[in-house]
Amino acid sequence: MEKIVFNGEIIERSKVKVDIEDRGYQFGDGIYEVIRVYNGQLFTKKEHINRLYESAEKISLSIPYDKNEFLQTLEELVAINELGTGIIYLQLTRGTFQRQHGFPSSEITPTYVAYTREMPIPQSLMDEGVKGLLVEDIRWLRCDIKSLNLLGNIMAKQKAAEAGCYEAIQHRGKEITEGSSSNVFIVKDQCLITRPATNLILNGITRQVILRLCENNGISYREEVFTINDLLEADEVFISSTTSEVMPIVQVNDHAIQSGIPGPVTRKLQQLFKQEIEKK
Ligand code: PDD
């Protein structure tokens, strides 16, 4: 029987009921995280938990668990479900209250759910590279919050899927922002470039690991805004995320990136990332 975490307790999935007036269900009033699990170990767990608490603070949601307790329960869940390589999905909503836009007038308890799912590393896609589709970024101006409101993101991803592409590469006017569920990097003249982590993108944990790997391995990088043209003329392009790691983009719309195969800096970072996973 699959177990999940519900409001801090590990219980059977079939026993969980969420109210129709849960604010997550009605408004998307909540936050989430996706944590990678490799061989039963949570990867970059502290970073994910810290970002979760930061997102909570940004929407004035107070999490009624301390961080250690929170992580301990997730580790227990992974062990109980015997998860090898996969993910933990977790979300907290503001809780249940009679529907009104403003926050509830009395104290309510957040609804907290976490579950595990097996998910292999997408090795063959990482070897060959995938296609991206340029999509106008129509999302709100607080993309730094890992909010449950993902309409803009899912509509962008759907457009990409319908065009036979793996990811939507979003842009605000000429400027590239991020993927629908990933961050975007380009390489130009041996230098890695990614957009600074402002309110317009999620500061990906994978993104942060990649920048640290650059720092520690003498790969030069800049956090700088870049344009659609820069992307199309780049030497290499890749995206990063918890589930996709370092994923080469070899074609954008109908345009091949250089010769249409993953480039050497991308390869190097994939290798360094793998070593980082094995360290844990
Ligand atoms: N998505 N940007 C957006 C909009 C994202 O949704 C994600 C992650 C990222 C990359 O963040 P990280 O490296 O911390 O995974 C960037 C997750 C995996 C998801 O929604 O499934």
Coordinates of C-alpha atoms and ligand atoms in Angstrom, one line a residue:
M1 CA 0.0 0.0 0.0
E2 CA 1.4 3.4 -1.0
K3 CA 2.0 5.7 1.9
I4 CA 2.0 9.5 1.8
V5 CA 2.5 12.3 4.3
F6 CA -0.7 14.1 5.2
N7 CA -0.4 17.0 7.7
G8 CA 2.8 15.6 9.1
E9 CA 1.6 12.0 9.5
I10 CA 2.6 9.0 7.3
I11 CA -0.6 7.3 6.3
E12 CA -2.1 5.2 3.5
R13 CA -2.9 7.2 0.4
S14 CA -6.4 5.9 0.1
K15 CA -7.3 7.3 3.5
V16 CA -6.6 10.9 2.6
K17 CA -9.4 13.3 1.9
V18 CA -9.0 17.0 1.0
D19 CA -12.0 19.4 1.5
I20 CA -13.6 21.0 -1.6
E21 CA -13.0 24.4 0.1
D22 CA -9.3 23.8 0.5
R23 CA -7.7 27.1 -0.7
G24 CA -5.2 25.2 -2.8
Y25 CA -8.0 23.5 -4.7
Q26 CA -10.0 26.8 -5.1
F27 CA -7.3 29.4 -5.6
G28 CA -4.0 27.6 -6.0
D29 CA -3.3 29.3 -2.7
G30 CA -0.2 27.3 -1.7
I31 CA 3.4 26.3 -2.5
Y32 CA 5.3 23.2 -3.5
E33 CA 8.6 21.5 -4.1
V34 CA 10.0 18.6 -6.1
I35 CA 13.0 16.9 -4.6
R36 CA 15.1 14.3 -6.5
V37 CA 15.8 11.0 -4.8
Y38 CA 18.8 9.0 -6.0
N39 CA 19.3 5.5 -4.6
G40 CA 17.0 6.3 -1.7
Q41 CA 18.9 9.6 -0.8
L42 CA 17.3 13.1 -1.0
F43 CA 19.5 15.3 -3.2
T44 CA 20.0 18.9 -2.1
K45 CA 17.4 18.5 0.5
K46 CA 18.4 21.5 2.6
E47 CA 18.2 23.8 -0.4
H48 CA 14.7 22.6 -1.2
I49 CA 13.4 22.9 2.3
N50 CA 14.9 26.4 2.6
R51 CA 13.3 27.5 -0.6
L52 CA 9.9 26.0 0.5
Y53 CA 10.1 28.1 3.7
E54 CA 11.1 31.1 1.7
S55 CA 8.1 30.7 -0.7
A56 CA 5.8 30.2 2.4
E57 CA 7.1 33.5 3.9
K58 CA 6.5 35.3 0.6
I59 CA 2.8 34.4 0.6
S60 CA 2.5 34.9 4.4
L61 CA 1.9 31.2 5.1
S62 CA 3.3 29.9 8.3
I63 CA 4.5 26.3 8.2
P64 CA 3.6 24.5 11.5
Y65 CA 6.7 22.2 11.4
D66 CA 10.3 22.8 12.0
K67 CA 12.7 22.1 9.1
N68 CA 14.4 19.1 10.7
E69 CA 11.2 17.5 11.6
F70 CA 9.9 18.2 8.1
L71 CA 12.9 16.5 6.4
Q72 CA 12.9 13.6 8.8
T73 CA 9.3 12.7 7.9
L74 CA 10.2 12.9 4.2
E75 CA 13.2 10.6 4.7
E76 CA 11.0 8.1 6.5
L77 CA 8.4 8.2 3.7
V78 CA 11.1 7.4 1.1
A79 CA 12.3 4.5 3.2
I80 CA 8.8 3.1 3.8
N81 CA 7.9 3.3 0.1
E82 CA 11.3 1.8 -0.7
L83 CA 11.9 4.5 -3.3
G84 CA 15.1 4.1 -5.2
T85 CA 15.4 6.7 -7.9
G86 CA 12.5 9.1 -8.2
I87 CA 11.0 12.2 -6.7
I88 CA 9.2 13.5 -3.7
Y89 CA 6.4 15.9 -4.6
L90 CA 5.1 18.0 -1.7
Q91 CA 2.7 20.9 -1.3
L92 CA 1.3 23.1 1.4
T93 CA -1.9 25.1 1.0
R94 CA -3.2 27.8 3.3
G95 CA -5.9 25.3 4.4
T96 CA -9.7 25.0 4.4
F97 CA -12.0 27.9 4.9
Q98 CA -15.4 29.2 3.5
R99 CA -14.5 30.7 0.1
Q100 CA -13.4 34.3 0.2
H101 CA -10.5 35.8 -1.7
G102 CA -8.9 37.5 1.4
F103 CA -7.0 35.3 3.8
P104 CA -9.2 33.6 6.4
S105 CA -10.0 35.8 9.4
S106 CA -9.3 33.1 11.9
E107 CA -6.3 30.8 12.3
I108 CA -6.5 27.7 10.0
T109 CA -4.0 24.9 9.6
P110 CA -2.2 24.5 6.3
T111 CA -3.0 21.3 4.3
Y112 CA 0.3 19.5 3.8
V113 CA 0.7 16.5 1.4
A114 CA 3.8 14.7 0.2
Y115 CA 4.2 11.6 -1.9
T116 CA 6.9 9.7 -3.7
R117 CA 7.1 8.6 -7.3
E118 CA 9.6 6.4 -9.1
M119 CA 11.3 8.4 -11.9
P120 CA 14.4 7.3 -13.8
I121 CA 17.1 9.7 -14.9
P122 CA 16.1 10.7 -18.5
Q123 CA 19.5 9.3 -19.8
S124 CA 18.9 8.9 -23.5
L125 CA 17.3 12.4 -23.8
M126 CA 20.3 13.8 -21.9
D127 CA 22.6 12.0 -24.3
E128 CA 20.9 13.2 -27.5
G129 CA 19.4 16.5 -26.5
V130 CA 15.9 17.7 -27.0
K131 CA 13.9 20.4 -28.8
G132 CA 12.6 23.7 -27.4
L133 CA 9.8 25.9 -28.5
L134 CA 9.9 29.7 -28.0
V135 CA 6.7 30.8 -26.1
E136 CA 5.8 34.3 -24.9
D137 CA 6.0 34.4 -21.1
I138 CA 2.5 35.4 -19.9
R139 CA 3.0 34.6 -16.2
W140 CA 2.7 36.9 -13.3
L141 CA 5.5 39.0 -11.8
R142 CA 6.4 36.7 -8.8
C143 CA 7.9 33.7 -10.6
D144 CA 10.4 33.5 -7.7
I145 CA 7.7 32.0 -5.6
K146 CA 7.2 28.2 -6.2
S147 CA 3.4 28.7 -6.2
L148 CA 0.8 26.1 -7.0
N149 CA -0.6 28.6 -9.6
L150 CA 0.9 27.1 -12.7
L151 CA -1.6 27.9 -15.5
G152 CA 0.9 30.0 -17.4
N153 CA 3.5 27.3 -17.1
I154 CA 1.2 24.4 -18.1
M155 CA -0.2 26.3 -21.1
A156 CA 3.3 27.0 -22.3
K157 CA 4.3 23.3 -21.8
Q158 CA 1.3 22.2 -23.7
K159 CA 2.1 24.4 -26.7
A160 CA 5.6 22.9 -26.7
A161 CA 4.2 19.3 -26.5
E162 CA 1.8 20.0 -29.4
A163 CA 4.8 21.2 -31.5
G164 CA 6.7 18.0 -30.6
C165 CA 9.1 19.8 -28.2
Y166 CA 10.3 18.8 -24.8
E167 CA 10.2 22.3 -23.2
A168 CA 8.8 25.7 -23.8
I169 CA 11.5 28.4 -23.7
Q170 CA 9.7 31.4 -22.4
H171 CA 10.5 35.0 -23.3
R172 CA 9.2 38.4 -22.2
G173 CA 9.5 40.4 -25.5
K174 CA 13.1 39.8 -26.7
E175 CA 14.4 38.6 -23.3
I176 CA 14.6 34.9 -22.4
T177 CA 13.2 34.2 -18.9
E178 CA 13.0 30.5 -18.2
G179 CA 11.5 27.2 -19.3
S180 CA 8.0 26.2 -18.3
S181 CA 9.5 24.0 -15.6
S182 CA 13.2 24.6 -15.9
N183 CA 15.9 27.3 -16.1
V184 CA 17.7 28.2 -19.3
F185 CA 21.4 28.5 -20.0
I186 CA 23.4 29.4 -23.1
V187 CA 27.1 29.1 -23.8
K188 CA 28.9 31.7 -25.8
D189 CA 32.7 31.8 -26.4
Q190 CA 33.3 29.3 -23.5
C191 CA 31.2 31.4 -21.1
L192 CA 28.0 30.1 -19.5
I193 CA 25.2 32.7 -19.3
T194 CA 22.0 32.5 -17.4
R195 CA 19.5 35.1 -16.3
P196 CA 19.9 36.6 -12.9
A197 CA 17.5 35.2 -10.3
T198 CA 15.0 38.1 -10.0
N199 CA 11.2 38.0 -9.6
L200 CA 10.9 36.9 -13.2
I201 CA 12.3 33.3 -12.7
L202 CA 12.4 30.6 -10.1
N203 CA 15.9 30.3 -8.7
G204 CA 16.3 26.6 -9.5
I205 CA 18.2 24.5 -7.1
T206 CA 19.8 22.7 -10.1
R207 CA 20.7 26.1 -11.4
Q208 CA 22.4 26.9 -8.2
V209 CA 24.3 23.6 -8.2
I210 CA 25.4 24.2 -11.8
L211 CA 26.8 27.7 -10.9
R212 CA 28.6 26.3 -7.9
L213 CA 30.1 23.6 -10.1
C214 CA 31.3 26.3 -12.5
E215 CA 32.8 28.2 -9.7
N216 CA 34.7 25.1 -8.4
N217 CA 35.9 23.9 -11.7
G218 CA 37.1 27.0 -13.4
I219 CA 34.2 27.3 -15.9
S220 CA 33.4 30.9 -16.5
Y221 CA 29.9 32.1 -16.2
R222 CA 27.8 35.3 -16.0
E223 CA 24.4 35.9 -14.6
E224 CA 23.1 38.2 -17.3
V225 CA 19.9 38.8 -19.3
F226 CA 20.1 37.4 -22.8
T227 CA 17.8 37.6 -25.8
I228 CA 16.1 35.3 -28.3
N229 CA 18.9 36.1 -30.8
D230 CA 21.6 35.3 -28.3
L231 CA 19.9 32.0 -27.7
L232 CA 19.6 31.1 -31.4
E233 CA 23.2 32.1 -32.1
A234 CA 24.6 30.5 -29.0
D235 CA 27.3 27.8 -29.1
E236 CA 25.3 25.6 -26.8
V237 CA 21.9 25.7 -25.0
F238 CA 20.7 23.6 -22.1
I239 CA 18.0 23.7 -19.5
S240 CA 18.2 22.6 -15.9
S241 CA 15.7 21.2 -13.4
T242 CA 15.3 18.6 -10.6
T243 CA 13.8 16.1 -13.0
S244 CA 15.8 16.9 -16.1
E245 CA 19.2 17.7 -14.5
V246 CA 21.4 19.2 -17.3
M247 CA 19.3 18.7 -20.5
P248 CA 20.9 19.8 -23.8
I249 CA 18.6 21.8 -26.2
V250 CA 19.8 21.0 -29.7
Q251 CA 17.0 22.7 -31.7
V252 CA 14.8 25.8 -31.0
N253 CA 11.7 26.1 -33.2
D254 CA 13.1 25.1 -36.6
H255 CA 16.6 26.3 -35.9
A256 CA 19.4 23.9 -35.0
I257 CA 21.8 25.1 -32.2
Q258 CA 25.2 24.9 -34.0
S259 CA 25.5 21.4 -35.5
G260 CA 22.4 20.1 -33.5
I261 CA 24.3 18.0 -31.0
P262 CA 25.1 18.6 -27.3
G263 CA 28.2 20.8 -26.9
P264 CA 31.3 20.2 -24.8
V265 CA 30.5 22.6 -21.9
T266 CA 27.1 21.0 -21.5
R267 CA 28.7 17.5 -21.5
K268 CA 31.3 18.6 -18.9
L269 CA 28.5 20.0 -16.7
Q270 CA 26.5 16.7 -17.0
Q271 CA 29.6 14.8 -15.9
L272 CA 30.2 17.1 -13.0
F273 CA 26.6 16.9 -12.0
K274 CA 26.7 13.1 -12.0
Q275 CA 29.8 13.3 -9.7
E276 CA 27.9 15.6 -7.4
I277 CA 25.0 13.1 -7.1
E278 CA 27.4 10.3 -6.4
K279 CA 29.1 12.3 -3.6
K280 CA 25.9 12.4 -1.6
Ligands
PDD1 N1 10.1 22.6 -11.8 N2 11.7 27.2 -13.2 C1 10.4 26.7 -13.1 C2 9.3 27.5 -13.6 C3 10.3 25.4 -12.5 O1 9.0 24.9 -12.4 C4 11.4 24.6 -12.1 C5 11.3 23.3 -11.5 C6 12.7 25.2 -12.3 C7 13.9 24.5 -11.9 O2 14.0 24.4 -10.5 P1 14.8 23.2 -9.8 O3 16.1 23.1 -10.4 O4 14.8 23.6 -8.4 O5 14.0 22.0 -10.0 C8 12.8 26.5 -12.9 C9 9.8 21.4 -11.0 C10 10.8 20.3 -11.2 C11 8.4 21.0 -11.3 O6 7.5 21.8 -11.3 O7 8.1 19.8 -11.6

